[in-house]
Short mmCIF file of C-alpha atoms and ligand atoms in Angstrom, two decimals:
data_model
loop_
_atom_site.label_atom_id
_atom_site.label_comp_id
_atom_site.label_asym_id
_atom_site.label_seq_id
_atom_site.Cartn_x
_atom_site.Cartn_y
_atom_site.Cartn_z
CA UNK A 89 35.04 -35.01 -21.27
CA UNK A 90 35.29 -35.49 -17.80
CA UNK A 91 36.48 -38.65 -16.00
CA UNK A 92 33.72 -38.84 -13.26
CA UNK A 93 35.00 -37.37 -9.98
CA UNK A 94 35.53 -39.59 -6.63
CA UNK A 95 32.30 -39.52 -5.08
CA UNK A 96 32.05 -37.72 -1.41
CA UNK A 97 29.61 -39.08 0.96
CA UNK A 98 26.55 -39.44 -0.60
CA UNK A 99 23.47 -38.82 1.16
CA UNK A 100 20.12 -40.42 0.82
CA UNK A 101 18.02 -37.76 -0.43
CA UNK A 102 14.48 -37.55 -1.05
CA UNK A 103 13.04 -34.88 -3.64
CA UNK A 104 9.07 -34.59 -3.28
CA UNK A 105 7.46 -33.00 -6.14
CA UNK A 106 4.81 -31.05 -4.27
CA UNK A 107 3.80 -28.94 -7.13
CA UNK A 108 3.99 -28.89 -10.65
CA UNK A 109 5.51 -26.89 -13.16
CA UNK A 110 2.72 -26.98 -15.53
CA UNK A 111 4.46 -24.16 -17.42
CA UNK A 112 6.91 -26.24 -18.46
CA UNK A 113 4.90 -29.02 -20.20
CA UNK A 114 4.59 -28.59 -23.89
CA UNK A 115 1.22 -27.81 -24.47
CA UNK A 116 1.19 -29.50 -27.71
CA UNK A 117 -2.64 -30.29 -28.73
CA UNK A 118 -3.72 -28.07 -31.27
CA UNK A 119 -2.54 -27.85 -34.82
CA UNK A 120 0.11 -25.60 -35.83
CA UNK A 121 1.28 -23.87 -39.27
CA UNK A 122 4.76 -22.75 -39.59
CA UNK A 123 5.25 -20.56 -42.44
CA UNK A 124 9.39 -20.64 -43.37
CA UNK A 125 10.80 -18.75 -46.42
CA UNK A 126 12.98 -21.59 -47.08
CA UNK A 127 13.24 -25.07 -45.17
CA UNK A 128 16.43 -27.36 -45.69
CA UNK A 129 14.41 -30.64 -44.68
CA UNK A 130 17.15 -33.36 -43.75
CA UNK A 131 15.90 -35.23 -46.74
CA UNK A 132 17.87 -33.32 -49.49
CA UNK A 133 15.07 -30.82 -50.43
CA UNK A 134 14.91 -27.29 -50.18
CA UNK A 135 11.65 -25.58 -49.86
CA UNK A 136 10.76 -22.27 -51.02
CA UNK A 137 7.78 -20.43 -48.64
CA UNK A 138 7.36 -23.84 -46.88
CA UNK A 139 4.42 -24.76 -44.81
CA UNK A 140 4.93 -26.60 -42.03
CA UNK A 141 1.90 -28.50 -40.58
CA UNK A 142 2.21 -30.16 -36.94
CA UNK A 143 -0.39 -32.42 -34.74
CA UNK A 144 0.58 -32.23 -31.24
CA UNK A 145 4.20 -33.44 -30.80
CA UNK A 146 4.39 -34.36 -34.63
CA UNK A 147 4.91 -33.23 -37.97
CA UNK A 148 1.78 -34.19 -40.00
CA UNK A 149 2.74 -32.71 -43.57
CA UNK A 150 4.89 -30.02 -45.39
CA UNK A 151 3.17 -28.22 -47.97
CA UNK A 152 3.75 -24.62 -49.78
CA UNK A 153 -0.05 -24.95 -50.33
CA UNK A 154 -1.81 -22.28 -48.09
CA UNK A 155 -4.79 -23.67 -48.79
CA UNK A 156 -3.71 -27.10 -47.21
CA UNK A 157 -3.61 -25.59 -43.98
CA UNK A 158 -6.25 -27.07 -41.59
CA UNK A 159 -8.85 -24.87 -40.60
CA UNK A 160 -8.75 -23.32 -36.76
CA UNK A 161 -4.44 -24.13 -36.84
CA UNK A 162 -2.08 -21.48 -35.05
CA UNK A 163 -0.07 -19.75 -37.66
CA UNK A 164 3.08 -19.03 -36.79
CA UNK A 165 5.21 -16.59 -39.88
CA UNK A 166 8.69 -17.23 -40.09
CA UNK A 167 8.75 -16.68 -43.54
CA UNK A 168 12.00 -14.12 -42.92
CA UNK A 169 13.74 -17.03 -41.53
CA UNK A 170 15.17 -20.24 -42.73
CA UNK A 171 14.12 -23.53 -41.00
CA UNK A 172 16.08 -26.78 -40.25
CA UNK A 173 15.08 -29.92 -38.40
CA UNK A 174 16.09 -29.71 -34.65
CA UNK A 175 19.80 -29.99 -34.21
CA UNK A 176 21.42 -33.22 -32.15
CA UNK A 177 24.40 -33.01 -30.19
CA UNK A 178 25.74 -36.31 -29.05
CA UNK A 179 28.30 -35.75 -26.84
CA UNK A 180 27.62 -33.58 -23.95
CA UNK A 181 28.13 -33.40 -20.21
CA UNK A 182 24.71 -31.51 -19.01
CA UNK A 183 25.23 -32.68 -15.36
CA UNK A 184 28.43 -30.74 -15.49
CA UNK A 185 26.51 -27.81 -15.82
CA UNK A 186 28.91 -24.34 -13.65
CA UNK A 187 27.85 -21.13 -13.53
CA UNK A 188 29.55 -17.88 -13.49
CA UNK A 189 29.71 -17.53 -9.67
CA UNK A 190 32.16 -14.64 -9.60
CA UNK A 191 36.25 -16.04 -8.41
CA UNK A 192 34.78 -19.84 -8.10
CA UNK A 193 36.81 -21.92 -10.48
CA UNK A 194 34.43 -24.33 -11.91
CA UNK A 195 36.14 -27.25 -10.88
CA UNK A 196 35.86 -26.40 -7.51
CA UNK A 197 31.97 -25.57 -8.05
CA UNK A 198 31.78 -29.16 -9.00
CA UNK A 199 32.41 -30.31 -5.50
CA UNK A 200 28.56 -30.14 -4.71
CA UNK A 201 27.87 -33.47 -3.21
CA UNK A 202 23.97 -32.84 -3.62
CA UNK A 203 22.50 -34.29 -7.14
CA UNK A 204 19.78 -32.34 -6.57
CA UNK A 205 21.31 -29.12 -6.49
CA UNK A 206 23.33 -29.77 -9.81
CA UNK A 207 20.14 -30.96 -11.73
CA UNK A 208 18.49 -28.11 -10.49
CA UNK A 209 21.41 -25.78 -12.01
CA UNK A 210 21.71 -27.78 -15.28
CA UNK A 211 18.36 -26.63 -16.38
CA UNK A 212 20.25 -23.53 -17.27
CA UNK A 213 22.59 -25.28 -19.65
CA UNK A 214 19.75 -27.01 -21.01
CA UNK A 215 18.06 -23.99 -22.12
CA UNK A 216 20.70 -22.57 -23.30
CA UNK A 217 21.41 -25.83 -25.64
CA UNK A 218 17.87 -25.48 -26.56
CA UNK A 219 19.02 -21.36 -27.70
CA UNK A 220 21.86 -23.17 -30.37
CA UNK A 221 19.00 -25.13 -31.70
CA UNK A 222 20.11 -28.36 -30.16
CA UNK A 223 16.63 -30.28 -29.30
CA UNK A 224 18.27 -33.26 -28.92
CA UNK A 225 21.60 -34.61 -26.91
CA UNK A 226 23.27 -37.72 -26.17
CA UNK A 227 24.80 -37.39 -22.88
CA UNK A 228 27.88 -39.24 -22.11
CA UNK A 229 28.71 -39.81 -18.53
CA UNK A 230 27.40 -38.39 -15.29
CA UNK A 231 27.61 -39.21 -11.92
CA UNK A 232 24.62 -40.83 -9.30
CA UNK A 233 22.87 -41.15 -12.22
CA UNK A 234 21.91 -37.32 -12.49
CA UNK A 235 21.59 -37.43 -16.44
CA UNK A 236 18.63 -40.19 -15.96
CA UNK A 237 16.55 -37.70 -13.47
CA UNK A 238 17.18 -34.95 -15.67
CA UNK A 239 16.20 -36.81 -18.74
CA UNK A 240 12.90 -38.19 -17.06
CA UNK A 241 12.13 -34.49 -15.38
CA UNK A 242 12.22 -33.04 -19.43
CA UNK A 243 10.71 -35.99 -20.61
CA UNK A 244 7.34 -35.43 -18.17
CA UNK A 245 7.60 -31.23 -19.14
CA UNK A 246 9.21 -30.45 -15.35
CA UNK A 247 12.23 -28.53 -16.79
CA UNK A 248 12.91 -27.63 -20.07
CA UNK A 249 15.55 -29.22 -22.37
CA UNK A 250 16.78 -31.13 -24.63
CA UNK A 251 15.64 -34.32 -25.10
CA UNK A 252 18.15 -36.81 -23.42
CA UNK A 253 19.81 -39.89 -24.41
CA UNK A 254 21.91 -40.70 -21.65
CA UNK A 255 24.31 -43.77 -20.08
CA UNK A 256 24.55 -42.93 -16.43
CA UNK A 257 28.21 -43.76 -15.33
CA UNK A 258 30.98 -44.15 -18.11
CA UNK A 259 32.88 -47.06 -17.85
CA UNK A 260 36.33 -46.41 -16.60
CA UNK A 261 39.60 -48.67 -15.05
CA UNK A 262 40.66 -47.95 -11.32
CA UNK A 263 42.40 -44.24 -11.60
CA UNK A 264 41.60 -42.50 -8.29
CA UNK A 265 44.87 -42.20 -5.99
CA UNK A 266 44.73 -43.77 -2.49
CA UNK A 267 43.24 -41.61 0.47
CA UNK A 268 42.89 -42.94 3.54
CA UNK A 269 39.03 -42.69 4.98
CA UNK A 270 37.91 -42.06 1.71
CA UNK A 271 34.84 -43.74 0.44
CA UNK A 272 35.98 -45.76 -3.19
CA UNK A 273 34.50 -44.32 -5.87
CA UNK A 274 31.01 -45.40 -6.83
CA UNK A 275 29.64 -45.90 -10.14
CA UNK A 276 31.19 -46.87 -13.68
CA UNK A 277 34.94 -48.19 -12.41
CA UNK A 278 34.93 -51.95 -14.18
CA UNK A 279 38.25 -53.76 -14.37
CA UNK A 280 38.36 -56.81 -16.15
CA UNK A 281 35.83 -58.27 -18.22
CA UNK A 282 33.30 -60.14 -15.53
CA UNK A 283 33.61 -56.71 -13.79
CA UNK A 284 33.15 -55.05 -17.57
CA UNK A 285 29.98 -57.03 -18.09
CA UNK A 286 28.47 -56.14 -14.43
CA UNK A 287 29.20 -52.52 -15.33
CA UNK A 288 27.28 -52.28 -18.41
CA UNK A 289 24.69 -54.57 -17.09
CA UNK A 290 24.20 -51.91 -14.15
CA UNK A 291 23.80 -48.59 -16.25
CA UNK A 292 21.48 -50.76 -18.37
CA UNK A 293 19.61 -51.90 -15.32
CA UNK A 294 19.49 -48.12 -14.23
CA UNK A 295 18.07 -47.15 -17.33
CA UNK A 296 20.58 -45.65 -19.35
CA UNK A 297 19.89 -45.33 -23.34
CA UNK A 298 23.53 -46.03 -24.73
CA UNK A 299 26.84 -46.98 -23.05
CA UNK A 300 30.17 -45.00 -22.84
CA UNK A 301 33.18 -46.44 -22.33
CA UNK A 302 36.41 -44.27 -21.35
CA UNK A 303 39.04 -46.29 -23.45
CA UNK A 304 42.09 -43.75 -23.06
CA UNK A 305 43.32 -41.31 -20.87
CA UNK A 306 42.77 -37.50 -21.56
CA UNK A 307 40.50 -34.94 -20.25
CA UNK A 308 39.78 -31.79 -19.26
CA UNK A 309 43.73 -30.31 -19.58
CA UNK A 310 45.26 -33.65 -19.83
CA UNK A 311 45.26 -34.35 -23.25
CA UNK A 312 47.39 -37.67 -22.78
CA UNK A 313 46.23 -40.68 -24.94
CA UNK A 314 47.04 -43.65 -23.37
CA UNK A 315 44.82 -46.66 -24.29
CA UNK A 316 43.16 -47.89 -20.92
CA UNK A 317 41.27 -50.73 -21.31
CA UNK A 318 42.53 -53.96 -23.42
CA UNK A 319 40.49 -54.73 -26.64
CA UNK A 320 39.18 -58.00 -24.70
CA UNK A 321 37.50 -55.52 -22.35
CA UNK A 322 35.87 -53.15 -25.19
CA UNK A 323 34.78 -56.21 -26.71
CA UNK A 324 33.05 -57.53 -23.81
CA UNK A 325 31.29 -54.09 -23.13
CA UNK A 326 30.44 -53.67 -26.79
CA UNK A 327 29.05 -56.90 -27.35
CA UNK A 328 27.16 -57.11 -23.45
CA UNK A 329 25.42 -53.46 -24.89
CA UNK A 330 24.75 -54.84 -28.03
CA UNK A 331 23.21 -57.63 -26.59
CA UNK A 332 20.68 -55.32 -25.06
CA UNK A 333 20.37 -53.18 -27.96
CA UNK A 334 22.23 -50.28 -26.72
CA UNK A 335 24.86 -48.38 -28.51
CA UNK A 336 27.96 -47.81 -27.15
CA UNK A 337 30.35 -45.26 -27.65
CA UNK A 338 34.04 -45.01 -26.93
CA UNK A 339 36.49 -42.50 -25.24
CA UNK A 340 39.74 -42.38 -26.81
CA UNK A 341 42.05 -39.37 -27.05
CA UNK A 342 44.93 -41.43 -28.91
CA UNK A 343 45.49 -43.65 -31.52
CA UNK A 344 45.59 -47.02 -29.98
CA UNK A 345 42.42 -47.05 -27.92
CA UNK A 346 40.53 -46.15 -31.44
CA UNK A 347 42.11 -48.61 -32.89
CA UNK A 348 40.78 -51.39 -30.55
CA UNK A 349 37.57 -49.64 -30.03
CA UNK A 350 36.78 -50.07 -33.78
CA UNK A 351 37.85 -53.57 -34.23
CA UNK A 352 35.92 -54.33 -31.12
CA UNK A 353 32.93 -52.93 -32.98
CA UNK A 354 32.19 -49.53 -30.84
CA UNK A 355 29.14 -47.82 -32.44
CA UNK A 356 30.74 -44.56 -32.11
CA UNK A 357 34.71 -42.74 -31.19
CA UNK A 358 35.08 -40.02 -29.20
CA UNK A 359 37.80 -37.65 -29.58
CA UNK A 360 40.12 -40.00 -31.37
CA UNK A 361 42.92 -37.94 -32.53
CA UNK A 362 45.94 -39.27 -34.71
CA UNK A 363 44.38 -42.52 -35.83
CA UNK A 364 46.50 -44.21 -38.17
CA UNK A 365 45.25 -44.74 -41.73
CA UNK A 366 44.34 -48.68 -41.13
CA UNK A 367 42.17 -47.74 -38.60
CA UNK A 368 40.41 -44.61 -40.58
CA UNK A 369 39.65 -47.43 -43.37
CA UNK A 370 38.45 -49.46 -40.77
CA UNK A 371 35.90 -47.02 -39.63
CA UNK A 372 35.04 -46.28 -43.20
CA UNK A 373 34.37 -50.13 -44.24
CA UNK A 374 32.29 -50.88 -40.92
CA UNK A 375 30.28 -47.68 -40.83
CA UNK A 376 31.84 -46.55 -37.26
CA UNK A 377 30.81 -42.73 -36.18
CA UNK A 378 33.82 -40.77 -36.03
CA UNK A 379 32.84 -37.62 -33.30
CA UNK A 380 36.24 -35.71 -32.58
CA UNK A 381 34.87 -32.69 -30.70
CA UNK A 382 37.38 -30.44 -31.89
CA UNK A 383 35.88 -27.44 -30.45
CA UNK A 384 36.24 -28.41 -26.70
CA UNK A 385 39.88 -28.06 -26.58
CA UNK A 386 38.85 -24.15 -27.96
CA UNK A 387 36.59 -24.14 -24.92
CA UNK A 388 39.07 -25.01 -22.62
CA UNK A 389 41.52 -22.55 -23.98
CA UNK A 390 39.34 -20.06 -23.73
CA UNK A 391 38.24 -20.58 -20.38
CA UNK A 392 41.14 -22.85 -18.86
CA UNK A 393 41.91 -20.16 -15.97
CA UNK A 394 38.32 -19.80 -14.91
CA UNK A 395 37.66 -23.15 -15.21
CA UNK A 396 41.28 -23.91 -12.79
CA UNK A 397 43.90 -25.46 -14.72
CA UNK A 398 47.32 -25.59 -13.74
CA UNK A 399 49.33 -22.63 -16.17
CA UNK A 400 50.69 -24.66 -19.26
CA UNK A 401 47.61 -26.15 -20.65
CA UNK A 402 46.99 -23.43 -23.16
CA UNK A 403 49.97 -24.39 -24.97
CA UNK A 404 49.30 -27.96 -24.72
CA UNK A 405 46.01 -27.55 -25.61
CA UNK A 406 46.55 -25.17 -28.62
CA UNK A 407 49.29 -27.46 -30.06
CA UNK A 408 46.66 -30.61 -29.95
CA UNK A 409 43.93 -28.81 -31.59
CA UNK A 410 45.11 -28.92 -35.29
CA UNK A 411 46.18 -32.53 -34.85
CA UNK A 412 42.81 -33.37 -33.98
CA UNK A 413 41.55 -31.17 -36.63
CA UNK A 414 44.23 -33.15 -39.18
CA UNK A 415 42.41 -36.35 -38.04
CA UNK A 416 39.14 -35.32 -39.00
CA UNK A 417 40.06 -34.20 -42.43
CA UNK A 418 41.84 -37.16 -43.08
CA UNK A 419 38.61 -39.29 -41.60
CA UNK A 420 36.11 -37.30 -43.61
CA UNK A 421 38.20 -37.50 -47.27
CA UNK A 422 38.65 -41.24 -46.15
CA UNK A 423 34.70 -41.88 -46.11
CA UNK A 424 34.02 -41.75 -42.37
CA UNK A 425 30.64 -41.03 -41.05
CA UNK A 426 30.64 -37.74 -38.88
CA UNK A 427 28.48 -36.87 -35.80
CA UNK A 428 28.32 -33.76 -33.77
CA UNK A 429 29.53 -34.05 -30.56
CA UNK A 430 30.33 -30.69 -28.75
CA UNK A 431 31.44 -32.34 -25.43
CA UNK A 432 29.62 -29.07 -23.80
CA UNK A 433 30.55 -29.19 -20.19
CA UNK A 434 30.54 -26.47 -17.59
CA UNK A 435 30.00 -23.05 -19.15
CA UNK A 436 30.01 -24.49 -22.64
CA UNK A 437 26.35 -25.02 -23.02
CA UNK A 438 24.81 -22.50 -25.86
CA UNK A 439 28.12 -23.22 -27.94
CA UNK A 440 27.53 -26.27 -28.94
CA UNK A 441 26.61 -25.79 -32.50
CA UNK A 442 30.37 -24.51 -33.13
CA UNK A 443 31.86 -27.82 -33.78
CA UNK A 444 30.05 -27.53 -37.46
CA UNK A 445 32.85 -24.92 -38.33
CA UNK A 446 35.67 -26.98 -37.66
CA UNK A 447 33.62 -29.61 -39.44
CA UNK A 448 33.65 -26.82 -42.61
CA UNK A 449 37.55 -26.00 -41.70
CA UNK A 450 37.82 -29.90 -42.13
CA UNK A 451 36.54 -30.10 -46.13
CA UNK A 452 32.23 -30.19 -45.53
CA UNK A 453 30.38 -28.17 -47.11
CA UNK A 454 27.94 -26.57 -45.00
CA UNK A 455 24.87 -29.04 -46.10
CA UNK A 456 27.47 -32.00 -45.05
CA UNK A 457 28.48 -30.64 -41.66
CA UNK A 458 24.42 -29.79 -41.04
CA UNK A 459 23.68 -33.45 -41.82
CA UNK A 460 26.19 -34.53 -39.14
CA UNK A 461 23.89 -32.37 -36.95
CA UNK A 462 20.39 -33.87 -38.12
CA UNK A 463 20.44 -37.07 -40.19
CA UNK A 464 23.66 -38.68 -38.87
CA UNK A 465 23.62 -38.34 -35.31
CA UNK A 466 19.53 -39.64 -35.48
CA UNK A 467 20.93 -42.51 -36.97
CA UNK A 468 24.17 -42.76 -34.82
CA UNK A 469 21.38 -42.42 -31.55
CA UNK A 470 19.14 -45.13 -33.83
CA UNK A 471 16.24 -42.67 -33.99
CA UNK A 472 16.57 -41.92 -37.68
CA UNK A 473 12.88 -42.26 -38.48
CA UNK A 474 11.53 -40.15 -35.58
CA UNK A 475 14.63 -37.43 -35.19
CA UNK A 476 17.03 -35.11 -37.70
CA UNK A 477 14.46 -34.62 -40.53
CA UNK A 478 11.54 -31.97 -41.28
CA UNK A 479 9.38 -35.10 -42.47
CA UNK A 480 5.58 -36.24 -42.28
CA UNK A 481 5.96 -38.55 -38.57
CA UNK A 482 8.98 -37.45 -37.54
CA UNK A 483 8.67 -35.00 -34.06
CA UNK A 484 8.01 -31.78 -34.43
CA UNK A 485 11.54 -30.09 -33.69
CA UNK A 486 12.41 -26.80 -35.91
CA UNK A 487 14.88 -24.22 -36.03
CA UNK A 488 14.44 -20.97 -37.63
CA UNK A 489 17.50 -19.25 -38.19
CA UNK A 490 18.48 -15.50 -39.87
CA UNK A 491 20.20 -16.15 -42.96
CA UNK A 492 21.54 -18.53 -45.63
CA UNK A 493 23.05 -21.71 -43.54
CA UNK A 494 24.11 -23.39 -46.86
CA UNK A 495 26.06 -20.51 -47.73
CA UNK A 496 28.19 -19.88 -44.14
CA UNK A 497 27.56 -22.09 -41.59
CA UNK A 498 27.99 -19.34 -39.50
CA UNK A 499 24.23 -18.68 -39.62
CA UNK A 500 23.74 -21.63 -37.77
CA UNK A 501 26.26 -20.97 -34.80
CA UNK A 502 25.26 -17.31 -34.14
CA UNK A 503 21.52 -16.80 -35.74
CA UNK A 504 19.08 -19.00 -33.87
CA UNK A 505 15.89 -16.84 -33.87
CA UNK A 506 13.72 -19.60 -32.98
CA UNK A 507 13.41 -23.15 -31.66
CA UNK A 508 10.44 -25.91 -31.74
CA UNK A 509 10.84 -28.86 -29.59
CA UNK A 510 8.07 -31.73 -29.63
CA UNK A 511 5.46 -29.00 -31.02
CA UNK A 512 5.69 -26.45 -28.77
CA UNK A 513 8.14 -23.36 -29.09
CA UNK A 514 10.70 -23.32 -26.39
CA UNK A 515 13.26 -20.60 -27.75
CA UNK A 516 11.56 -17.12 -29.86
CA UNK A 517 14.20 -14.76 -30.24
CA UNK A 518 12.79 -12.89 -32.88
CA UNK A 519 13.55 -9.40 -32.22
CA UNK A 520 16.96 -9.96 -30.86
CA UNK A 521 20.34 -9.41 -32.06
CA UNK A 522 22.84 -11.82 -33.01
CA UNK A 523 24.01 -14.18 -30.15
ZN1 LIG B 157 33.11 -36.01 -22.77
#
């Protein structure tokens, strides 16, 4: 995750769209029939020689009977591959995309004050996310409502990317050092119950789909997990979010924030290392989702120099990862529901599903791991009747992989060959080597 940075001088910008990027729009009018050698439908069934019939942006039927293909349907032959529902990543930061500009630390790249520039660049991370088979994300923290802009551009077909459910600003406590002459940070700062109420309402008014609260310190190469908000403040955020029909994710690197977030009624707990047995038990009892984001520290270890972290980060982060994994192992054993969240940021897009490898290490079978990125994630979004499964009436999001993902989860990490979102083919890498 990343704390919202101190807002620089914000220039009022008017973006006028003179031309329509019509090619980005899913031309999902026609009927398609997708043939798959195997299909894991997310509903507990494995089909052999499945035919998925798609009408516009929705799945109409699944059959093995070729005579049931409607006349005039466009047939797509993926019989060499295994089909899966479009995957869901419940923790991203799509608008914090950076590129490989030589010699410019990624943290420095984030200093660009123009939201339009950042949203435009973020289309590359969006494409890589799709290439990983992820067709839906829950994006947990952005500046200047860039996430809302990006979500809307994607929904309008002006940008190609995963369907986004966004939070606007995450709520966080006062955390900016004194700097004379600098504007105070905008957005998510809220101290005390009244300010928390205002900040939650502000995100909802701005168009947020979900609320995010930073309940502890810890971000980037900082893995301190000191609780920031009080139980009362968390409870106020949770109750207000729920009052408006929104779910709330609470970030906590450490156990104290997680304990209070669970008791306050958060829908998901992000990161949360070293949780005690009582908190884990309470999560299992309440059905609170755990999004451990184990792999993002692996990404930071691999890329910290490029990102621009100060020396010493590697040892610190490497010591944190096994604790994170161990907490996940305990929680899974205790019956806590998991959802896959990568915490993808900077150049991590496209590595979203590596988290599933950690889930298998934590004791899940590949199929159980796949559920965290399909049915479970859809439930956390409140979209379990539209997303996370290949079934009649669901949105036509479909991924084809080469190999057997139920035998080896790495097939999902490395061998995505073809992706459909909303009935439109968005990735076709058949004939390309493994990623
Ligand atoms: Zn995050």
